[in-house]
Short mmCIF file of C-alpha atoms and ligand atoms in Angstrom, two decimals:
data_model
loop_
_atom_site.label_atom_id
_atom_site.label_comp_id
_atom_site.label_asym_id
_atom_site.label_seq_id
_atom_site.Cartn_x
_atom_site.Cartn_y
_atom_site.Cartn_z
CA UNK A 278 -15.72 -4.29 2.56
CA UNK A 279 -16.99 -7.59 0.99
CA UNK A 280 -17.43 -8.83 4.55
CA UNK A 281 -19.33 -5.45 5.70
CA UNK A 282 -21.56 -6.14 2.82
CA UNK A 283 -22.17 -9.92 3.58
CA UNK A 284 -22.71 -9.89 6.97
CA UNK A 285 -25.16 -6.56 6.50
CA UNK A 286 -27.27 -9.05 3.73
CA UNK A 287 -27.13 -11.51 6.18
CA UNK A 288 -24.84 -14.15 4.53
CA UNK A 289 -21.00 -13.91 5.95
CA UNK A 290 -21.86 -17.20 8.87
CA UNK A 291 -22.30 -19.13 5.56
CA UNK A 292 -19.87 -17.71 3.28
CA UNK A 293 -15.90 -19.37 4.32
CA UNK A 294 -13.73 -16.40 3.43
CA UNK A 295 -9.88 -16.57 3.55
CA UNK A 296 -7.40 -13.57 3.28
CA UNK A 297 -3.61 -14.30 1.69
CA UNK A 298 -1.38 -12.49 3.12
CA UNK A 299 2.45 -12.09 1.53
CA UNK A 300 4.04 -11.38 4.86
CA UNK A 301 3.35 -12.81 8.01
CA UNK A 302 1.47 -9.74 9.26
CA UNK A 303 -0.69 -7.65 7.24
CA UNK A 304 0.88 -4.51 7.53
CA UNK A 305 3.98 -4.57 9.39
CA UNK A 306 3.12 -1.69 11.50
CA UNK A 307 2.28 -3.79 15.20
CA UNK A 308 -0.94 -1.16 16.35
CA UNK A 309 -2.39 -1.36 12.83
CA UNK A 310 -2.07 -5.20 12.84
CA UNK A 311 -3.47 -5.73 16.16
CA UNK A 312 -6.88 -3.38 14.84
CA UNK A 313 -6.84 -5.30 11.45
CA UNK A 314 -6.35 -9.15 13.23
CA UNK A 315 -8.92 -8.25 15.20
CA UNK A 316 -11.28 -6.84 12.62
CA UNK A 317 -10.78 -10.53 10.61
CA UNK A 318 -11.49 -12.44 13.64
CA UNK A 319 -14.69 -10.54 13.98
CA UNK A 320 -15.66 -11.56 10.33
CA UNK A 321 -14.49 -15.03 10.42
CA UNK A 322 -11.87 -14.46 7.87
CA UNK A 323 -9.30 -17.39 7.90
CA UNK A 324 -5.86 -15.83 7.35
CA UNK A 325 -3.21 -17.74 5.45
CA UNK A 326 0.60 -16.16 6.35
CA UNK A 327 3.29 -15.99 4.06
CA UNK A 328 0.81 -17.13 0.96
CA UNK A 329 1.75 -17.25 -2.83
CA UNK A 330 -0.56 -18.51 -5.33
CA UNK A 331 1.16 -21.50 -7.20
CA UNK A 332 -1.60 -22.77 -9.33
CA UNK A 333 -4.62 -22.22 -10.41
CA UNK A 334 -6.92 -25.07 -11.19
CA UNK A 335 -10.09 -23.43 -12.96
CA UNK A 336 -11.17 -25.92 -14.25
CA UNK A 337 -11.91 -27.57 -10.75
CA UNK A 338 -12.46 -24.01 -8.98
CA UNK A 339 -8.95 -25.41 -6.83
CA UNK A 340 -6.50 -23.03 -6.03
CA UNK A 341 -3.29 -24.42 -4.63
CA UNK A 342 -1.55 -21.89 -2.05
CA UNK A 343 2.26 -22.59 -0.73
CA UNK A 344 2.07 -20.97 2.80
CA UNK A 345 4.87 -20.01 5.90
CA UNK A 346 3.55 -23.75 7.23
CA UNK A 347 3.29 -25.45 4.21
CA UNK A 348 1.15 -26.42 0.87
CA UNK A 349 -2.39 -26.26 0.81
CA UNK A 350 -4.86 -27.13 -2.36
CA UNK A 351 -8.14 -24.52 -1.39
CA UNK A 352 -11.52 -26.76 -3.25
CA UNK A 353 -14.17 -25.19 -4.51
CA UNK A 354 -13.59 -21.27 -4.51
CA UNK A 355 -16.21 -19.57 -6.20
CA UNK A 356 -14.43 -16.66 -6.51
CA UNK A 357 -10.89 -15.82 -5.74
CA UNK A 358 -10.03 -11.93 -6.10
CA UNK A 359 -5.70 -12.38 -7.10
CA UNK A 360 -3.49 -9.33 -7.41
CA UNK A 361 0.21 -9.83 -9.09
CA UNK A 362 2.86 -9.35 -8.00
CA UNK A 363 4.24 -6.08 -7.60
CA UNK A 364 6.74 -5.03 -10.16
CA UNK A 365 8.05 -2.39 -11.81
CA UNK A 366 8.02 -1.65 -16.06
CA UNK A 367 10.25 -3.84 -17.89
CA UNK A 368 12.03 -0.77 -19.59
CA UNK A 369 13.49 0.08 -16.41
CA UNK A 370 15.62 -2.87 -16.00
CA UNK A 371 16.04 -3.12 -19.94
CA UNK A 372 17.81 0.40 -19.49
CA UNK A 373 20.22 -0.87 -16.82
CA UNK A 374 18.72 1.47 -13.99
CA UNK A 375 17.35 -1.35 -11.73
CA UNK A 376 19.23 -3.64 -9.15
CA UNK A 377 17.05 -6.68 -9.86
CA UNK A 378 15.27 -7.37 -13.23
CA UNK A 379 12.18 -8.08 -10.59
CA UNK A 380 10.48 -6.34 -9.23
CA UNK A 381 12.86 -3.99 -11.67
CA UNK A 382 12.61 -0.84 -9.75
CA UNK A 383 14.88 2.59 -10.35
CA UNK A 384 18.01 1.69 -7.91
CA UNK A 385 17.83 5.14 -6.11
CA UNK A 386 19.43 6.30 -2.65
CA UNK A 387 16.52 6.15 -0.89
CA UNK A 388 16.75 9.43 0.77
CA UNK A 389 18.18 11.32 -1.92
CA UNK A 390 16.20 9.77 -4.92
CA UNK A 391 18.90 9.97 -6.76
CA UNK A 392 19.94 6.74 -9.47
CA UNK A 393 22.97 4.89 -7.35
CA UNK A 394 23.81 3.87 -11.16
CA UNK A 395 23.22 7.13 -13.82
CA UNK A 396 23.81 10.70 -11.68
CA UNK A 397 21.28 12.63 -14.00
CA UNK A 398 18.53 10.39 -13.23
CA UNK A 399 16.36 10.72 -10.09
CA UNK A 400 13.19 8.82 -9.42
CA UNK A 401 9.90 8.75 -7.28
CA UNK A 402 6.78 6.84 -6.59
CA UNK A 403 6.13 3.28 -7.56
CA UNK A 404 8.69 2.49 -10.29
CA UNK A 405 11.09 3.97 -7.52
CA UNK A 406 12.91 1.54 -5.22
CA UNK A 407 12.58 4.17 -2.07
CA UNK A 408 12.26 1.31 0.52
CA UNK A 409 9.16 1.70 1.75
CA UNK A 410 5.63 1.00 0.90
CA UNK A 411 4.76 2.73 -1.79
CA UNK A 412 1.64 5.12 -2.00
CA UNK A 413 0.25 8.69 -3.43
CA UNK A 414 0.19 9.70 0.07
CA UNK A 415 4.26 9.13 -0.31
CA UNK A 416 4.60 10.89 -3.20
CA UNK A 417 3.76 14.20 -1.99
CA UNK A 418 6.79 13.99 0.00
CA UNK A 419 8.76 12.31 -2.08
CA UNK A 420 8.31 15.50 -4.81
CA UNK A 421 9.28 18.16 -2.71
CA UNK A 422 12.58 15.91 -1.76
CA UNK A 423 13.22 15.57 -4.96
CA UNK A 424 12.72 18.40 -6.57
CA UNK A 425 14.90 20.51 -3.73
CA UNK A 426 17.29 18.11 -4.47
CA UNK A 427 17.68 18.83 -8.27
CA UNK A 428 17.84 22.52 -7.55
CA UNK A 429 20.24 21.83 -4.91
CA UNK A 430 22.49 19.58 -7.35
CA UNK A 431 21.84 22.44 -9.64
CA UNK A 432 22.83 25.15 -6.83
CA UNK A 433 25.37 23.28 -4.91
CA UNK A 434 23.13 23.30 -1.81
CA UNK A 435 22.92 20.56 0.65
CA UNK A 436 20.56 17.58 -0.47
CA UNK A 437 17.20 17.00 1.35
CA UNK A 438 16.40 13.57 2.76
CA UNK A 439 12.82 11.61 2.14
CA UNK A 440 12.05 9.60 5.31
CA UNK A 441 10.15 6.67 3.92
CA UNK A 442 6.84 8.34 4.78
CA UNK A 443 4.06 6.23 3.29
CA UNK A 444 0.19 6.22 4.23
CA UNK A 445 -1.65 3.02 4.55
CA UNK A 446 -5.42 3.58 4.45
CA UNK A 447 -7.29 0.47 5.18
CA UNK A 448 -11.45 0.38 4.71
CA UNK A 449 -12.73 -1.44 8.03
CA UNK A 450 -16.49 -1.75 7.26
CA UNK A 451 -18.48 0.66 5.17
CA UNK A 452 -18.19 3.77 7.67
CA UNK A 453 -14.80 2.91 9.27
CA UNK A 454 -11.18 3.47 7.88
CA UNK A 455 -7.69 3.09 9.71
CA UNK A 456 -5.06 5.37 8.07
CA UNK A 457 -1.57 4.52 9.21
CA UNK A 458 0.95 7.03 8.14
CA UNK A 459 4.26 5.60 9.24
CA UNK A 460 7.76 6.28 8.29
CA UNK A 461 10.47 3.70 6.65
CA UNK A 462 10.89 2.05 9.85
CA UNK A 463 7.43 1.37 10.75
CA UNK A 464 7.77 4.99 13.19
CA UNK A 465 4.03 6.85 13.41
CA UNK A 466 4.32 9.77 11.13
CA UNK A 467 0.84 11.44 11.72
CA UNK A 468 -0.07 14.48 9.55
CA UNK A 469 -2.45 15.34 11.92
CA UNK A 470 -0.60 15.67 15.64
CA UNK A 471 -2.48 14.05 18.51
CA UNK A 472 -5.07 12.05 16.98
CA UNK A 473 -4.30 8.28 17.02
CA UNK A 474 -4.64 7.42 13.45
CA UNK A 475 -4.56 3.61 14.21
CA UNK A 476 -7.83 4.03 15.49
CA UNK A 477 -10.69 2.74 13.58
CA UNK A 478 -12.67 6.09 12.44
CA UNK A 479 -16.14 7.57 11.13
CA UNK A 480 -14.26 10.78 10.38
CA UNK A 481 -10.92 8.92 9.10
CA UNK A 482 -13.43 7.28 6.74
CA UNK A 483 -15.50 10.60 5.90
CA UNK A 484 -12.04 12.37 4.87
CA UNK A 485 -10.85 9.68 3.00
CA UNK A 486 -13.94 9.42 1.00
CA UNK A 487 -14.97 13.12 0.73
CA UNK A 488 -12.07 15.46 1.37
CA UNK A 489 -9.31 14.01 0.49
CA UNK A 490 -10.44 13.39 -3.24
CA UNK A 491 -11.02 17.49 -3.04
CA UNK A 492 -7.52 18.45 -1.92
CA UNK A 493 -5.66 15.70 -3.94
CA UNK A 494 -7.21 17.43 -7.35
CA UNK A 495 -7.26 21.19 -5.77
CA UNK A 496 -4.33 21.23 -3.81
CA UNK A 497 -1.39 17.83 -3.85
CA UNK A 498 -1.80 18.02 -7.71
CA UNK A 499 -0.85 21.65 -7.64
CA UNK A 500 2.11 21.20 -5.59
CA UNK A 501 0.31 23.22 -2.67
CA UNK A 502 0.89 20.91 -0.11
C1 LIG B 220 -6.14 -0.46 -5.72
C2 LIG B 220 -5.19 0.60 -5.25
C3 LIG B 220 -5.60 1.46 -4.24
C4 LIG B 220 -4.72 2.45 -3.77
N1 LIG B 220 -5.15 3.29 -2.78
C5 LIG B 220 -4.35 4.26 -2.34
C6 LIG B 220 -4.79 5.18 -1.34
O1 LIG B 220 -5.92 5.11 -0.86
N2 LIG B 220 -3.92 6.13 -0.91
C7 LIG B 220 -2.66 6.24 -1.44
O2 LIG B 220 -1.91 7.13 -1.02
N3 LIG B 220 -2.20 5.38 -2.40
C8 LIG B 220 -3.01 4.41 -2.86
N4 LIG B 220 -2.57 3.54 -3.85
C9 LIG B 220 -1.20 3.69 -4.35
C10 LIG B 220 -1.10 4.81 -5.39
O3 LIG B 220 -2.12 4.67 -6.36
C11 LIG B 220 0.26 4.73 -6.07
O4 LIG B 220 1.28 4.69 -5.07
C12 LIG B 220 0.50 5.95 -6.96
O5 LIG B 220 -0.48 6.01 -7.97
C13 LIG B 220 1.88 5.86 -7.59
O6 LIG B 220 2.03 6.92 -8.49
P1 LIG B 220 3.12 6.86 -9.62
O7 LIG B 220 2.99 8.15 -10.37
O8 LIG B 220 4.44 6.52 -9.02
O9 LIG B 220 2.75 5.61 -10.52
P2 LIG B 220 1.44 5.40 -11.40
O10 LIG B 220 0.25 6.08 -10.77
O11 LIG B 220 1.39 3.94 -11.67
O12 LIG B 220 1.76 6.21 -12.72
C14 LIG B 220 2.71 5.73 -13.64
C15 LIG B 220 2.22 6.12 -15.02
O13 LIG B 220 3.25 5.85 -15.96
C16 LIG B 220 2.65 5.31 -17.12
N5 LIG B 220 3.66 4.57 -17.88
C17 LIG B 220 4.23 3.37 -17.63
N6 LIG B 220 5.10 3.04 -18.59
C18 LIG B 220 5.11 4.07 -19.47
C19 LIG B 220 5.83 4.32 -20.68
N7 LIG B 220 6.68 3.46 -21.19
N8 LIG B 220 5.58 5.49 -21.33
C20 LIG B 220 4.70 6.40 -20.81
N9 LIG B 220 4.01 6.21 -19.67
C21 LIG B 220 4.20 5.05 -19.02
C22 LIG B 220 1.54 4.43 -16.58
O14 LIG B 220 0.55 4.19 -17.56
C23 LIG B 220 1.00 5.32 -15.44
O15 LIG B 220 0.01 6.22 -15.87
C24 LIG B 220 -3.43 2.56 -4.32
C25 LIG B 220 -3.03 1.68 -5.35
C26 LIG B 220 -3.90 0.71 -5.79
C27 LIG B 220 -3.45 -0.20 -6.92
#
Protein backbone atom coordinates (compact mmCIF):
# COMPACT_ATOMS: atom_id res chain seq x y z
CA UNK A 1 0.00 0.00 0.00
CA UNK A 2 2.92 2.31 1.05
CA UNK A 3 4.47 1.47 -2.31
CA UNK A 4 1.02 2.17 -4.30
CA UNK A 5 1.10 5.45 -2.57
CA UNK A 6 4.83 6.31 -3.34
CA UNK A 7 5.09 5.43 -6.64
CA UNK A 8 1.44 7.30 -7.38
CA UNK A 9 3.33 10.71 -5.62
CA UNK A 10 6.03 10.00 -7.68
CA UNK A 11 8.76 9.03 -5.12
CA UNK A 12 9.16 4.96 -4.83
CA UNK A 13 12.61 5.09 -7.70
CA UNK A 14 14.10 7.12 -4.78
CA UNK A 15 12.78 5.62 -1.77
CA UNK A 16 15.04 1.89 -1.01
CA UNK A 17 12.29 -0.20 0.56
CA UNK A 18 12.97 -3.68 2.05
CA UNK A 19 10.31 -6.30 3.19
CA UNK A 20 11.34 -8.96 6.23
CA UNK A 21 9.99 -11.84 5.77
CA UNK A 22 9.93 -14.71 8.77
CA UNK A 23 9.79 -17.61 6.37
CA UNK A 24 11.45 -18.01 3.28
CA UNK A 25 8.31 -17.31 1.23
CA UNK A 26 5.75 -14.89 2.09
CA UNK A 27 2.89 -16.92 2.33
CA UNK A 28 3.55 -20.46 1.92
CA UNK A 29 0.83 -21.00 -0.48
CA UNK A 30 3.19 -21.39 -4.10
CA UNK A 31 0.30 -19.37 -6.59
CA UNK A 32 -0.07 -16.61 -3.98
CA UNK A 33 3.76 -16.29 -3.69
CA UNK A 34 4.45 -16.27 -7.27
CA UNK A 35 1.56 -13.05 -7.57
CA UNK A 36 3.10 -11.41 -4.38
CA UNK A 37 7.15 -11.95 -5.63
CA UNK A 38 6.13 -10.56 -8.52
CA UNK A 39 4.17 -7.63 -7.21
CA UNK A 40 7.65 -6.68 -5.02
CA UNK A 41 9.76 -6.94 -7.98
CA UNK A 42 7.51 -4.51 -9.69
CA UNK A 43 8.01 -2.00 -6.72
CA UNK A 44 11.58 -2.53 -6.17
CA UNK A 45 11.09 -3.97 -2.79
CA UNK A 46 14.32 -5.82 -1.63
CA UNK A 47 13.16 -8.95 0.21
CA UNK A 48 15.18 -10.27 3.13
CA UNK A 49 14.21 -14.33 3.81
CA UNK A 50 14.15 -15.86 7.00
CA UNK A 51 14.62 -12.20 8.84
CA UNK A 52 14.46 -11.51 12.69
CA UNK A 53 15.13 -8.21 14.07
CA UNK A 54 18.11 -8.54 16.61
CA UNK A 55 18.78 -4.99 17.46
CA UNK A 56 17.73 -1.92 17.18
CA UNK A 57 20.16 0.93 17.06
CA UNK A 58 17.94 4.23 17.29
CA UNK A 59 20.11 6.13 18.13
CA UNK A 60 22.02 5.66 14.72
CA UNK A 61 18.63 4.87 12.72
CA UNK A 62 20.69 1.07 12.27
CA UNK A 63 18.75 -1.85 12.45
CA UNK A 64 20.69 -5.08 12.57
CA UNK A 65 18.69 -8.09 10.83
CA UNK A 66 20.02 -11.94 11.23
CA UNK A 67 18.77 -13.45 7.85
CA UNK A 68 18.52 -17.37 6.15
CA UNK A 69 22.17 -16.11 4.56
CA UNK A 70 23.49 -14.39 7.28
CA UNK A 71 23.82 -10.97 9.47
CA UNK A 72 23.20 -7.77 8.06
CA UNK A 73 23.39 -4.14 9.97
CA UNK A 74 20.50 -1.99 7.62
CA UNK A 75 22.08 2.16 8.02
CA UNK A 76 20.05 4.81 8.01
CA UNK A 77 16.26 3.65 8.06
CA UNK A 78 14.06 6.41 8.45
CA UNK A 79 11.40 4.47 9.33
CA UNK A 80 11.11 0.83 10.05
CA UNK A 81 7.35 -0.43 10.57
CA UNK A 82 8.24 -3.87 13.28
CA UNK A 83 5.49 -6.22 14.34
CA UNK A 84 6.27 -8.80 17.42
CA UNK A 85 6.26 -11.71 17.50
CA UNK A 86 3.26 -13.64 17.55
CA UNK A 87 2.27 -15.04 20.86
CA UNK A 88 -0.34 -15.99 22.79
CA UNK A 89 -1.52 -14.38 26.61
CA UNK A 90 0.73 -15.30 29.29
CA UNK A 91 -2.25 -16.72 31.44
CA UNK A 92 -2.56 -19.45 29.11
CA UNK A 93 0.66 -21.05 29.75
CA UNK A 94 0.54 -19.81 33.52
CA UNK A 95 -2.65 -22.16 33.68
CA UNK A 96 -0.80 -25.20 32.30
CA UNK A 97 -3.00 -25.36 29.00
CA UNK A 98 -0.15 -24.57 26.50
CA UNK A 99 2.62 -26.93 25.04
CA UNK A 100 5.26 -24.19 24.92
CA UNK A 101 5.36 -21.13 27.29
CA UNK A 102 5.93 -19.28 23.64
CA UNK A 103 4.14 -18.57 21.62
CA UNK A 104 1.88 -20.12 24.72
CA UNK A 105 -1.06 -21.17 22.73
CA UNK A 106 -4.21 -23.54 24.06
CA UNK A 107 -2.66 -27.19 23.17
CA UNK A 108 -5.89 -28.31 21.30
CA UNK A 109 -6.46 -31.33 18.77
CA UNK A 110 -6.50 -29.39 15.97
CA UNK A 111 -9.52 -30.78 14.41
CA UNK A 112 -11.49 -31.30 17.36
CA UNK A 113 -10.54 -28.06 19.34
CA UNK A 114 -10.59 -29.79 22.12
CA UNK A 115 -7.56 -29.12 25.16
CA UNK A 116 -5.12 -32.41 24.56
CA UNK A 117 -4.41 -31.47 28.42
CA UNK A 118 -7.98 -30.40 30.45
CA UNK A 119 -11.20 -32.37 28.59
CA UNK A 120 -13.67 -29.47 29.58
CA UNK A 121 -11.74 -26.93 27.84
CA UNK A 122 -12.01 -26.29 24.07
CA UNK A 123 -10.47 -23.39 22.24
CA UNK A 124 -10.59 -21.27 18.94
CA UNK A 125 -9.04 -18.42 17.11
CA UNK A 126 -5.72 -16.87 17.88
CA UNK A 127 -4.91 -17.96 21.46
CA UNK A 128 -5.75 -21.48 19.86
CA UNK A 129 -2.88 -23.64 18.63
CA UNK A 130 -5.18 -25.03 15.51
CA UNK A 131 -2.12 -25.33 13.14
CA UNK A 132 -2.78 -23.09 10.73
CA UNK A 133 -2.64 -19.44 10.08
CA UNK A 134 -4.74 -17.87 12.09
CA UNK A 135 -7.52 -15.36 10.88
CA UNK A 136 -11.37 -14.10 11.45
CA UNK A 137 -12.01 -15.61 8.20
CA UNK A 138 -10.95 -19.04 10.25
CA UNK A 139 -12.96 -18.47 12.94
CA UNK A 140 -16.20 -18.73 11.35
CA UNK A 141 -15.39 -22.23 10.79
CA UNK A 142 -13.70 -22.90 13.57
CA UNK A 143 -17.20 -21.92 15.74
CA UNK A 144 -19.46 -24.07 14.10
CA UNK A 145 -16.72 -27.06 14.70
CA UNK A 146 -16.65 -26.30 17.89
CA UNK A 147 -19.67 -25.66 19.02
CA UNK A 148 -21.17 -29.10 17.24
CA UNK A 149 -18.58 -30.57 19.01
CA UNK A 150 -19.64 -29.52 22.60
CA UNK A 151 -23.18 -30.55 21.84
CA UNK A 152 -21.90 -33.66 20.47
CA UNK A 153 -19.66 -34.35 23.71
CA UNK A 154 -22.80 -33.31 25.40
CA UNK A 155 -25.05 -35.76 23.13
CA UNK A 156 -22.68 -38.51 22.51
CA UNK A 157 -22.65 -37.75 18.77
CA UNK A 158 -19.71 -38.10 16.57
CA UNK A 159 -17.20 -35.04 16.74
CA UNK A 160 -16.86 -32.64 13.72
CA UNK A 161 -13.43 -31.93 12.26
CA UNK A 162 -12.04 -28.14 11.44
CA UNK A 163 -9.81 -28.39 8.33
CA UNK A 164 -7.32 -25.65 8.94
CA UNK A 165 -9.30 -23.28 6.72
CA UNK A 166 -7.74 -19.83 7.02
CA UNK A 167 -8.13 -16.72 4.57
CA UNK A 168 -5.17 -14.67 3.67
CA UNK A 169 -6.23 -11.32 2.17
CA UNK A 170 -3.32 -9.43 0.88
CA UNK A 171 -3.82 -5.47 -0.40
CA UNK A 172 -1.84 -5.35 -3.88
CA UNK A 173 -2.10 -1.60 -4.71
CA UNK A 174 -4.96 0.64 -3.73
CA UNK A 175 -7.72 -1.13 -6.03
CA UNK A 176 -6.26 -4.68 -6.05
CA UNK A 177 -6.49 -7.48 -3.32
CA UNK A 178 -5.47 -11.30 -3.52
CA UNK A 179 -7.56 -13.38 -1.05
CA UNK A 180 -6.15 -16.85 -0.61
CA UNK A 181 -8.41 -19.10 1.29
CA UNK A 182 -6.46 -22.30 1.72
CA UNK A 183 -6.78 -25.18 4.00
CA UNK A 184 -4.06 -26.55 6.72
CA UNK A 185 -2.04 -27.94 4.06
CA UNK A 186 -1.72 -25.07 1.84
CA UNK A 187 -4.98 -26.95 -0.40
CA UNK A 188 -7.27 -23.97 -2.22
CA UNK A 189 -10.36 -23.78 -0.16
CA UNK A 190 -12.39 -21.15 -2.21
CA UNK A 191 -15.73 -19.95 -0.75
CA UNK A 192 -16.63 -18.90 -3.92
CA UNK A 193 -16.33 -22.10 -6.56
CA UNK A 194 -14.66 -21.30 -9.87
CA UNK A 195 -13.19 -18.02 -9.46
CA UNK A 196 -9.37 -18.13 -9.01
CA UNK A 197 -8.95 -16.25 -5.86
CA UNK A 198 -5.10 -16.01 -6.35
CA UNK A 199 -5.80 -13.64 -8.88
CA UNK A 200 -5.10 -10.09 -8.27
CA UNK A 201 -8.78 -8.39 -8.20
CA UNK A 202 -10.83 -4.98 -8.50
CA UNK A 203 -13.83 -6.89 -7.19
CA UNK A 204 -11.70 -9.09 -4.57
CA UNK A 205 -10.66 -5.61 -3.37
CA UNK A 206 -14.29 -3.94 -3.62
CA UNK A 207 -15.71 -6.94 -1.33
CA UNK A 208 -13.10 -6.83 0.99
CA UNK A 209 -13.45 -3.20 1.54
CA UNK A 210 -17.26 -2.76 1.20
CA UNK A 211 -19.13 -6.01 1.70
CA UNK A 212 -17.44 -7.92 3.71
CA UNK A 213 -17.37 -5.30 6.66
CA UNK A 214 -21.47 -5.52 6.06
CA UNK A 215 -21.83 -9.28 6.45
CA UNK A 216 -19.10 -9.70 9.17
CA UNK A 217 -21.37 -7.21 11.56
CA UNK A 218 -24.92 -8.41 9.94
CA UNK A 219 -24.37 -11.85 9.36
CA UNK A 220 -20.64 -13.93 10.76
CA UNK A 221 -21.29 -12.05 14.09
CA UNK A 222 -24.74 -13.51 14.25
CA UNK A 223 -23.69 -16.94 13.63
CA UNK A 224 -25.61 -16.81 10.14
CA UNK A 225 -22.98 -17.99 8.15
C1 LIG B 1 -3.43 -5.95 11.31
C2 LIG B 1 -4.30 -7.16 11.23
C3 LIG B 1 -5.09 -7.34 10.10
C4 LIG B 1 -5.90 -8.47 10.00
N1 LIG B 1 -6.68 -8.62 8.88
C5 LIG B 1 -7.48 -9.67 8.77
C6 LIG B 1 -8.34 -9.83 7.63
O1 LIG B 1 -8.37 -8.99 6.74
N2 LIG B 1 -9.12 -10.94 7.56
C7 LIG B 1 -9.12 -11.88 8.55
O2 LIG B 1 -9.85 -12.87 8.44
N3 LIG B 1 -8.32 -11.77 9.66
C8 LIG B 1 -7.51 -10.70 9.79
N4 LIG B 1 -6.71 -10.56 10.90
C9 LIG B 1 -6.73 -11.62 11.92
C10 LIG B 1 -7.93 -11.47 12.85
O3 LIG B 1 -8.03 -10.14 13.32
C11 LIG B 1 -7.75 -12.42 14.04
O4 LIG B 1 -7.48 -13.72 13.55
C12 LIG B 1 -9.02 -12.46 14.89
O5 LIG B 1 -9.31 -11.19 15.41
C13 LIG B 1 -8.82 -13.45 16.04
O6 LIG B 1 -9.94 -13.39 16.87
P1 LIG B 1 -9.86 -13.91 18.35
O7 LIG B 1 -11.23 -13.70 18.92
O8 LIG B 1 -9.29 -15.29 18.37
O9 LIG B 1 -8.77 -13.02 19.08
P2 LIG B 1 -8.83 -11.45 19.34
O10 LIG B 1 -9.59 -10.73 18.25
O11 LIG B 1 -7.43 -11.06 19.63
O12 LIG B 1 -9.72 -11.34 20.64
C14 LIG B 1 -9.23 -11.75 21.90
C15 LIG B 1 -9.82 -10.82 22.93
O13 LIG B 1 -9.53 -11.33 24.23
C16 LIG B 1 -9.20 -10.23 25.06
N5 LIG B 1 -8.42 -10.72 26.20
C17 LIG B 1 -7.13 -11.14 26.25
N6 LIG B 1 -6.80 -11.49 27.50
C18 LIG B 1 -7.91 -11.31 28.26
C19 LIG B 1 -8.18 -11.51 29.65
N7 LIG B 1 -7.29 -11.94 30.50
N8 LIG B 1 -9.45 -11.22 30.08
C20 LIG B 1 -10.40 -10.78 29.20
N9 LIG B 1 -10.18 -10.58 27.90
C21 LIG B 1 -8.94 -10.83 27.43
C22 LIG B 1 -8.41 -9.30 24.15
O14 LIG B 1 -8.41 -7.98 24.64
C23 LIG B 1 -9.23 -9.42 22.85
O15 LIG B 1 -10.30 -8.50 22.79
C24 LIG B 1 -5.90 -9.43 11.02
C25 LIG B 1 -5.09 -9.24 12.17
C26 LIG B 1 -4.30 -8.13 12.25
C27 LIG B 1 -3.46 -7.93 13.50
Amino acid sequence: MACDHWRRAGVLQDLQVRLLLPAATPTGVPAADEVLEHTFATYGVEVLREARIEHVDWDVHAVTVATGTGRRVLEDVAFAHAVPHYRAPRWIADAGLAADPAPGLVDVDPHTLRSRRQESIWALGDAADVATRPSGGALRKQVDVLARNIAAVRDGGELQRYDGYTVIPITLDRRKLVLVEVDRDGRPSPSVPFLDPVKPRRSTWLLDRYALPVIYFRRILRGRV
